[in-house]
Amino acid sequence: MLTFGEELSGNDAKKWADWSVGFFYWSPSVSQVYSELKKLESLGLVRSRKIAEAGVRGRRVYAITPDGIAAVQAWSRDAPVEIPVLKHSVLLRIWMGHLSDPERLKELVAAHIDNIDDLRRRAQLHYDHSSREPSWSYPRLSLLWSVRYFEAEIDLARRLLDDIDDAAAGFAAVERTDAAGMPLPVEPGHWRSVEDVVRDVSAHERATGS
């Protein structure tokens, strides 16, 4: 954010994060922002100064240094491409669907669709109103990606509503349960063999390049 040519306070950075990178990466707390700014300043990657405005309490603003630009540019250009980390609480509850019931699971998915649709609308609104600054061309692209991502997530969730019925039909074939009503496996430990198969297939693919 500091590479876009403005001095920012911690609150400024927090607000900017919420309506931009917060859609696809991270929406930090105010305390986290200020903690990181102080750390960056101690490393000489940003500098700060206190400013006073008429009728407004004095505030500290931060600007990036040449060393800071070099550091963030090096990371942006050369850091390894990481696999995105997905923490999907609704899908985790689907995974534990045997502890619930199909209709309740559908209610959770429907609520998830509403939440994601709200995010989609917000991202679209921010995208639509961020065209005045030519320097924001790439941030706008990330907002457009966010809109498309949320659209895809909604589509996946809607498909999941039908898939729940298929899963419920499959689960109905469970024949044995324990005293607490939990399903007993047909083949105890079968998950271990699945793990072995996946490991062997992965090793084969690496060896053959396929």
XYZ file of N, CA and C in Angstrom:
630
model
N 0.816 -1.208 0.000
C 0.000 0.000 0.000
C 0.852 1.261 0.000
N 1.962 1.194 0.701
C 2.848 2.353 0.753
C 3.608 2.560 -0.548
N 3.588 1.584 -1.449
C 4.267 1.765 -2.735
C 3.424 2.554 -3.728
N 2.207 2.977 -3.323
C 1.352 3.736 -4.231
C 1.498 5.246 -4.055
N 2.578 5.679 -3.384
C 2.933 7.091 -3.400
C 2.258 7.970 -2.368
N 1.656 7.379 -1.334
C 1.022 8.189 -0.298
C 1.546 7.795 1.073
N 1.578 8.778 1.974
C 1.822 8.468 3.376
C 0.505 7.993 3.985
N 0.588 6.940 4.783
C -0.614 6.361 5.376
C -0.441 6.189 6.870
N -1.518 6.429 7.601
C -1.521 6.069 9.011
C -1.869 4.584 9.115
N -1.746 4.038 10.311
C -2.144 2.645 10.497
C -3.612 2.434 10.193
N -4.458 3.384 10.583
C -5.894 3.278 10.297
C -6.159 3.333 8.797
N -5.396 4.186 8.096
C -5.541 4.246 6.643
C -5.237 2.884 6.022
N -4.136 2.284 6.450
C -3.731 0.993 5.897
C -4.771 -0.081 6.202
N -5.329 -0.049 7.410
C -6.360 -1.006 7.792
C -7.585 -0.874 6.897
N -8.046 0.362 6.686
C -9.228 0.574 5.840
C -8.967 0.124 4.407
N -7.778 0.433 3.905
C -7.429 0.048 2.542
C -7.379 -1.477 2.409
N -6.833 -2.124 3.422
C -6.762 -3.589 3.392
C -8.156 -4.194 3.370
N -9.064 -3.626 4.157
C -10.413 -4.184 4.254
C -11.135 -4.187 2.910
N -10.947 -3.147 2.107
C -11.703 -3.104 0.851
C -10.881 -3.535 -0.356
N -9.704 -4.044 -0.126
C -8.894 -4.496 -1.262
C -8.362 -5.903 -1.030
N -7.192 -6.023 -0.399
C -6.596 -7.352 -0.203
C -7.407 -8.214 0.751
N -8.284 -7.577 1.537
C -9.128 -8.348 2.448
C -10.056 -9.312 1.742
N -10.334 -9.080 0.460
C -11.212 -9.973 -0.285
C -10.533 -11.280 -0.677
N -9.190 -11.286 -0.707
C -8.536 -12.492 -1.213
C -7.306 -12.917 -0.416
N -6.870 -12.108 0.569
C -5.649 -12.498 1.269
C -5.749 -12.343 2.778
N -5.955 -11.121 3.263
C -5.846 -10.899 4.707
C -6.493 -9.579 5.061
N -7.249 -9.570 6.155
C -7.816 -8.327 6.676
C -7.332 -8.192 8.118
N -6.193 -7.527 8.328
C -5.555 -7.508 9.649
C -6.291 -6.604 10.630
N -6.049 -6.829 11.894
C -6.582 -5.934 12.924
C -5.740 -4.664 12.961
N -6.288 -3.605 13.556
C -5.549 -2.349 13.668
C -4.263 -2.563 14.457
N -4.347 -3.350 15.522
C -3.147 -3.590 16.334
C -2.067 -4.310 15.533
N -2.462 -5.234 14.671
C -1.490 -5.929 13.822
C -0.827 -4.966 12.850
N -1.622 -4.060 12.286
C -1.076 -3.094 11.331
C -0.011 -2.234 11.996
N -0.343 -1.686 13.170
C 0.613 -0.806 13.842
C 1.844 -1.577 14.304
N 1.641 -2.821 14.736
C 2.774 -3.640 15.151
C 3.725 -3.877 13.986
N 3.177 -4.180 12.808
C 4.016 -4.419 11.637
C 4.702 -3.133 11.176
N 3.994 -2.011 11.240
C 4.603 -0.740 10.830
C 5.802 -0.403 11.712
N 5.655 -0.616 13.022
C 6.769 -0.353 13.933
C 7.946 -1.278 13.641
N 7.629 -2.533 13.329
C 8.686 -3.489 13.007
C 9.403 -3.084 11.719
N 8.628 -2.676 10.718
C 9.219 -2.250 9.454
C 10.081 -1.003 9.640
N 9.625 -0.099 10.510
C 10.397 1.114 10.750
C 11.717 0.783 11.443
N 11.680 -0.173 12.374
C 12.911 -0.546 13.070
C 13.922 -1.175 12.119
N 13.425 -1.731 11.010
C 14.297 -2.348 10.004
C 14.711 -1.361 8.916
N 14.217 -0.134 9.006
C 14.561 0.870 8.011
C 13.805 0.732 6.702
N 12.709 -0.033 6.723
C 11.946 -0.257 5.497
C 10.831 0.778 5.318
N 10.425 1.420 6.396
C 9.503 2.554 6.322
C 10.015 3.636 7.266
N 9.537 4.867 7.079
C 9.832 5.966 7.990
C 8.506 6.605 8.383
N 8.482 7.302 9.493
C 7.235 7.916 9.939
C 7.465 9.349 10.377
N 6.383 10.097 10.426
C 6.410 11.444 10.975
C 5.034 11.744 11.542
N 4.997 12.665 12.484
C 3.736 13.037 13.105
C 3.231 14.306 12.442
N 1.958 14.337 12.096
C 1.377 15.512 11.460
C 0.199 15.996 12.288
N -0.049 17.299 12.197
C -1.170 17.914 12.906
C -2.079 18.574 11.890
N -3.378 18.377 12.077
C -4.369 18.985 11.211
C -5.339 19.779 12.067
N -5.813 20.890 11.549
C -6.707 21.764 12.308
C -7.944 21.005 12.785
N -8.168 21.073 14.096
C -9.347 20.435 14.662
C -9.279 18.934 14.755
N -8.140 18.359 14.407
C -7.991 16.904 14.427
C -6.782 16.542 15.266
N -6.925 15.484 16.045
C -5.809 15.011 16.857
C -4.629 14.622 15.968
N -3.431 14.971 16.397
C -2.245 14.628 15.632
C -2.156 13.135 15.368
N -1.612 12.773 14.217
C -1.499 11.351 13.882
C -0.156 11.093 13.221
N 0.256 9.832 13.301
C 1.534 9.432 12.717
C 1.269 8.768 11.374
N 1.999 9.199 10.366
C 1.857 8.614 9.038
C 3.185 7.988 8.630
N 3.075 7.005 7.753
C 4.242 6.220 7.357
C 4.438 6.300 5.842
N 5.709 6.283 5.443
C 6.074 6.245 4.025
C 7.139 5.174 3.836
N 7.160 4.592 2.672
C 8.132 3.536 2.411
C 9.487 4.144 2.038
N 10.558 3.483 2.410
C 11.919 3.923 2.079
C 12.408 3.182 0.832
N 13.504 3.646 0.242
C 14.061 2.911 -0.904
C 14.375 1.453 -0.560
N 14.888 1.206 0.639
C 15.152 -0.182 1.044
C 13.857 -0.969 1.139
N 12.797 -0.304 1.610
C 11.503 -0.967 1.697
C 10.967 -1.329 0.330
N 11.105 -0.418 -0.618
C 10.662 -0.701 -1.989
C 11.433 -1.883 -2.554
N 12.741 -1.894 -2.333
C 13.566 -2.993 -2.846
C 13.144 -4.327 -2.238
N 12.828 -4.307 -0.935
C 12.457 -5.551 -0.258
C 11.132 -6.098 -0.765
N 10.122 -5.221 -0.849
C 8.807 -5.710 -1.273
C 8.809 -6.061 -2.754
N 9.624 -5.355 -3.537
C 9.724 -5.689 -4.962
C 10.398 -7.046 -5.147
N 11.417 -7.304 -4.358
C 12.103 -8.598 -4.448
C 11.156 -9.734 -4.095
N 10.351 -9.529 -3.032
C 9.383 -10.573 -2.652
C 8.347 -10.755 -3.751
N 7.818 -9.642 -4.265
C 6.761 -9.708 -5.267
C 7.217 -10.411 -6.543
N 8.460 -10.191 -6.934
C 8.966 -10.751 -8.183
C 9.532 -12.160 -8.037
N 10.172 -12.449 -6.884
C 11.005 -13.648 -6.807
C 10.586 -14.704 -5.788
N 9.630 -14.385 -4.913
C 9.241 -15.380 -3.906
C 8.599 -16.592 -4.589
N 8.813 -17.790 -4.047
C 8.196 -18.988 -4.643
C 6.674 -18.867 -4.666
N 6.051 -19.489 -5.653
C 4.586 -19.507 -5.738
C 4.066 -20.537 -4.744
N 3.278 -20.073 -3.786
C 2.758 -20.948 -2.739
C 1.366 -21.460 -3.098
N 1.030 -22.614 -2.569
C -0.330 -23.133 -2.716
C -1.234 -22.370 -1.752
N -2.353 -21.802 -2.218
C -3.241 -21.070 -1.311
C -3.747 -21.960 -0.185
N -3.878 -21.391 0.988
C -4.390 -22.122 2.151
C -5.888 -21.897 2.235
N -6.665 -22.982 2.185
C -8.120 -22.889 2.251
C -8.610 -23.402 3.604
N -9.302 -22.539 4.338
C -9.945 -22.934 5.607
C -11.431 -22.663 5.429
N -12.168 -23.715 5.082
C -13.573 -23.580 4.711
C -14.424 -24.211 5.812
N -14.916 -23.398 6.728
C -15.627 -23.941 7.888
C -16.924 -24.635 7.497
N -17.601 -24.144 6.458
C -18.843 -24.791 6.023
C -18.539 -26.176 5.468
N -17.483 -26.283 4.673
C -17.129 -27.583 4.111
C -16.667 -28.543 5.205
N -16.029 -28.007 6.250
C -15.649 -28.859 7.375
C -16.895 -29.450 8.032
N -17.959 -28.657 8.116
C -19.204 -29.151 8.711
C -19.907 -30.140 7.781
N -19.710 -29.970 6.463
C -20.203 -30.982 5.524
C -19.437 -32.281 5.730
N -18.123 -32.181 5.894
C -17.287 -33.361 6.132
C -17.773 -34.120 7.366
N -18.286 -33.382 8.348
C -18.834 -33.992 9.570
C -20.349 -34.134 9.484
N -20.851 -34.297 8.266
C -22.291 -34.342 8.052
C -23.003 -35.453 8.790
N -22.292 -36.518 9.135
C -22.930 -37.614 9.870
C -23.342 -37.198 11.281
N -22.856 -36.035 11.740
C -23.231 -35.527 13.049
C -24.416 -34.564 12.961
N -24.908 -34.366 11.746
C -26.008 -33.436 11.535
C -27.102 -34.152 10.753
N -27.832 -33.431 9.939
C -28.833 -34.039 9.066
C -28.876 -33.238 7.767
N -29.356 -33.847 6.683
C -29.285 -33.189 5.384
C -29.938 -31.806 5.339
N -31.085 -31.647 5.962
C -31.772 -30.357 5.886
C -30.998 -29.261 6.609
N -30.408 -29.617 7.739
C -29.606 -28.621 8.449
C -28.374 -28.249 7.644
N -27.760 -29.227 6.992
C -26.601 -28.949 6.161
C -26.975 -28.007 5.016
N -28.145 -28.213 4.447
C -28.604 -27.332 3.369
C -28.816 -25.912 3.890
N -29.305 -25.781 5.110
C -29.474 -24.455 5.705
C -28.127 -23.756 5.856
N -27.109 -24.512 6.279
C -25.776 -23.938 6.426
C -25.218 -23.485 5.084
N -25.413 -24.310 4.056
C -24.926 -23.957 2.724
C -25.663 -22.732 2.192
N -26.974 -22.655 2.432
C -27.755 -21.499 1.981
C -27.266 -20.223 2.661
N -26.959 -20.308 3.959
C -26.431 -19.146 4.680
C -25.059 -18.755 4.122
N -24.258 -19.762 3.767
C -22.943 -19.518 3.171
C -23.091 -18.788 1.839
N -24.052 -19.202 1.030
C -24.290 -18.548 -0.258
C -24.643 -17.079 -0.046
N -25.495 -16.809 0.935
C -25.859 -15.415 1.229
C -24.627 -14.598 1.623
N -23.763 -15.178 2.466
C -22.550 -14.470 2.902
C -21.624 -14.176 1.731
N -21.419 -15.170 0.885
C -20.511 -14.999 -0.241
C -21.097 -14.021 -1.264
N -22.407 -14.060 -1.433
C -23.029 -13.123 -2.365
C -22.874 -11.686 -1.879
N -22.906 -11.504 -0.565
C -22.664 -10.170 -0.010
C -21.234 -9.718 -0.303
N -20.272 -10.620 -0.143
C -18.885 -10.300 -0.469
C -18.730 -9.994 -1.959
N -19.423 -10.774 -2.779
C -19.351 -10.539 -4.228
C -19.856 -9.140 -4.571
N -20.977 -8.748 -3.982
C -21.526 -7.422 -4.261
C -20.583 -6.318 -3.801
N -19.964 -6.520 -2.625
C -19.028 -5.516 -2.120
C -17.802 -5.404 -3.015
N -17.262 -6.544 -3.432
C -16.091 -6.524 -4.315
C -16.432 -5.867 -5.649
N -17.611 -6.162 -6.168
C -18.042 -5.556 -7.424
C -18.175 -4.047 -7.273
N -18.732 -3.605 -6.158
C -18.891 -2.173 -5.907
C -17.539 -1.473 -5.837
N -16.590 -2.097 -5.127
C -15.259 -1.501 -5.025
C -14.555 -1.486 -6.379
N -14.748 -2.541 -7.137
C -14.166 -2.586 -8.481
C -14.756 -1.471 -9.361
N -16.068 -1.325 -9.313
C -16.738 -0.337 -10.159
C -16.310 1.092 -9.850
N -15.892 1.343 -8.618
C -15.586 2.707 -8.208
C -14.092 2.931 -7.955
N -13.257 2.141 -8.601
C -11.808 2.285 -8.386
C -11.052 2.549 -9.679
N -11.731 3.148 -10.636
C -11.112 3.337 -11.952
C -10.462 4.702 -12.137
N -10.575 5.599 -11.157
C -10.064 6.963 -11.341
C -8.546 7.035 -11.278
N -7.937 6.093 -10.575
C -6.484 6.104 -10.410
C -5.829 5.107 -11.363
N -5.094 5.566 -12.364
C -4.409 4.627 -13.266
C -3.464 3.676 -12.530
N -2.886 4.147 -11.409
C -1.939 3.299 -10.670
C -2.629 2.133 -9.981
N -3.959 2.160 -9.938
C -4.699 1.067 -9.310
C -5.111 -0.005 -10.320
N -4.572 0.019 -11.519
C -4.989 -0.933 -12.546
C -4.824 -2.378 -12.097
N -3.695 -2.674 -11.442
C -3.488 -4.053 -10.979
C -4.325 -4.381 -9.743
N -4.446 -3.467 -8.766
C -5.391 -3.739 -7.678
C -6.820 -3.945 -8.181
N -7.230 -3.188 -9.215
C -8.565 -3.386 -9.780
C -8.693 -4.788 -10.361
N -7.609 -5.260 -10.966
C -7.626 -6.609 -11.529
C -7.841 -7.641 -10.428
N -7.229 -7.418 -9.269
C -7.421 -8.355 -8.152
C -8.854 -8.297 -7.633
N -9.475 -7.116 -7.677
C -10.884 -7.010 -7.275
C -11.783 -7.744 -8.263
N -11.470 -7.619 -9.559
C -12.247 -8.343 -10.564
C -12.109 -9.842 -10.365
N -10.876 -10.288 -10.081
C -10.670 -11.717 -9.788
C -11.507 -12.128 -8.594
N -11.576 -11.280 -7.564
C -12.347 -11.596 -6.360
C -13.819 -11.779 -6.698
N -14.353 -10.896 -7.551
C -15.751 -11.028 -7.972
C -15.970 -12.376 -8.641
N -15.080 -12.739 -9.552
C -15.215 -14.014 -10.263
C -15.056 -15.200 -9.327
N -14.152 -15.067 -8.359
C -13.946 -16.136 -7.381
C -15.213 -16.368 -6.567
N -15.823 -15.284 -6.097
C -17.043 -15.415 -5.304
C -18.178 -15.995 -6.146
N -18.242 -15.621 -7.418
C -19.257 -16.203 -8.300
C -19.060 -17.711 -8.424
N -17.803 -18.122 -8.562
C -17.510 -19.558 -8.658
C -17.842 -20.275 -7.359
N -17.549 -19.638 -6.225
C -17.856 -20.238 -4.928
C -19.363 -20.423 -4.760
N -20.136 -19.443 -5.200
C -21.597 -19.551 -5.126
C -22.083 -20.705 -5.991
N -21.521 -20.837 -7.186
C -21.907 -21.931 -8.074
C -21.584 -23.283 -7.444
N -20.412 -23.415 -6.842
C -20.032 -24.662 -6.177
C -20.975 -24.975 -5.010
N -21.335 -23.945 -4.265
C -22.217 -24.151 -3.114
C -23.611 -24.585 -3.564
N -24.106 -24.003 -4.643
C -25.424 -24.403 -5.153
C -25.417 -25.852 -5.614
N -24.318 -26.269 -6.238
C -24.206 -27.682 -6.621
C -24.185 -28.574 -5.384
N -23.581 -28.066 -4.320
C -23.474 -28.840 -3.089
C -24.847 -29.154 -2.502
N -25.807 -28.270 -2.718
C -27.159 -28.512 -2.205
C -27.720 -29.819 -2.766
N -27.504 -30.083 -4.052
C -27.953 -31.354 -4.641
C -27.074 -32.511 -4.193
N -25.781 -32.232 -4.045
C -24.855 -33.304 -3.644
C -25.169 -33.824 -2.240
N -25.712 -32.975 -1.398
C -26.045 -33.406 -0.032
C -27.055 -34.540 -0.068
N -28.022 -34.457 -0.971
C -29.012 -35.535 -1.081
C -28.344 -36.848 -1.492
N -27.402 -36.770 -2.422
C -26.686 -37.981 -2.851
C -25.884 -38.569 -1.692
N -25.231 -37.683 -0.915
C -24.449 -38.155 0.228
C -25.356 -38.796 1.275
N -26.529 -38.199 1.490
C -27.472 -38.751 2.474
C -27.938 -40.136 2.045
N -28.157 -40.313 0.744
C -28.573 -41.629 0.249
C -27.468 -42.650 0.457
N -26.224 -42.235 0.220
C -25.107 -43.148 0.440
C -24.943 -43.488 1.908
N -25.101 -42.473 2.762
C -24.937 -42.686 4.202
C -26.022 -43.599 4.752
N -27.175 -43.634 4.106
C -28.282 -44.488 4.562
C -27.917 -45.968 4.494
N -26.853 -46.299 3.746
C -26.437 -47.697 3.623
C -25.614 -48.170 4.817
N -25.291 -47.273 5.750
C -24.552 -47.675 6.944
C -25.398 -48.673 7.739
N -24.802 -49.813 8.058
C -25.554 -50.886 8.719
C -25.298 -50.969 10.203
N -24.104 -50.535 10.656
C -23.772 -50.711 12.066
C -23.384 -49.380 12.687
N -23.841 -49.164 13.915
C -23.470 -47.976 14.678
C -23.080 -48.398 16.089
N -22.352 -47.503 16.769
C -21.983 -47.814 18.151
C -23.067 -47.334 19.105
N -22.791 -47.419 20.396
C -23.796 -47.068 21.400
C -24.216 -45.605 21.319
N -23.325 -44.759 20.814
C -23.641 -43.331 20.694
C -24.294 -42.997 19.359
N -24.516 -44.028 18.538
C -25.133 -43.801 17.237
C -24.168 -43.421 16.148
N -22.865 -43.499 16.428
C -21.867 -43.159 15.423
C -21.629 -44.362 14.501
N -21.413 -44.108 13.200
C -21.250 -45.212 12.251
C -19.982 -46.013 12.507
N -20.106 -47.314 12.366
C -18.952 -48.200 12.476
C -18.484 -48.560 11.079
N -17.172 -48.507 10.819
C -16.671 -48.752 9.466
C -16.824 -50.202 9.030
N -17.043 -50.382 7.732
C -17.072 -51.724 7.159
C -15.673 -52.310 7.182
N -14.675 -51.466 6.870
C -13.273 -51.872 6.875
C -12.496 -50.922 7.775
N -12.352 -51.241 9.056
C -11.595 -50.362 9.957
C -10.184 -50.097 9.431
N -9.767 -48.837 9.479
C -8.431 -48.488 9.019
C -8.309 -48.334 7.520
N -9.439 -48.377 6.806
C -9.386 -48.287 5.348
C -8.732 -46.988 4.882
N -8.880 -45.926 5.682
C -8.278 -44.641 5.286
C -6.775 -44.747 5.127
N -6.154 -45.692 5.861
C -4.700 -45.861 5.730
C -4.335 -46.381 4.341
N -5.144 -47.294 3.813
C -4.848 -47.842 2.484
C -5.045 -46.772 1.415
N -6.030 -45.889 1.614
C -6.215 -44.782 0.669
C -4.981 -43.900 0.667
N -4.463 -43.621 1.858
C -3.256 -42.814 1.982
C -2.093 -43.466 1.242
N -1.959 -44.787 1.369
C -0.877 -45.507 0.699
C -1.022 -45.423 -0.817
N -2.245 -45.593 -1.315
C -2.488 -45.542 -2.759
C -2.119 -44.163 -3.302
N -2.555 -43.107 -2.612
C -2.258 -41.744 -3.051
C -0.756 -41.503 -3.062
N -0.048 -41.992 -2.040
C 1.403 -41.820 -1.976
C 2.078 -42.533 -3.140
N 1.629 -43.754 -3.445
C 2.243 -44.525 -4.519
C 1.980 -43.878 -5.881
N 0.769 -43.371 -6.077
C 0.443 -42.723 -7.343
C 1.278 -41.453 -7.513
N 1.421 -40.691 -6.421
C 2.207 -39.465 -6.484
C 3.671 -39.776 -6.803
N 4.210 -40.827 -6.191
C 5.595 -41.217 -6.455
C 5.763 -41.632 -7.902
N 4.781 -42.346 -8.443
C 4.844 -42.776 -9.837
C 4.806 -41.568 -10.777
N 3.946 -40.603 -10.471
C 3.838 -39.417 -11.314
C 5.140 -38.616 -11.305
N 5.762 -38.533 -10.136
C 7.029 -37.794 -10.055
C 8.122 -38.509 -10.842
N 8.108 -39.845 -10.777
C 9.150 -40.625 -11.451
C 8.996 -40.601 -12.959
N 7.748 -40.580 -13.431
C 7.494 -40.637 -14.872
C 7.247 -39.268 -15.494
N 7.037 -38.261 -14.634
C 6.754 -36.915 -15.142
C 5.368 -36.791 -15.711
N 4.491 -37.739 -15.386
C 3.121 -37.691 -15.922
C 2.164 -37.110 -14.910
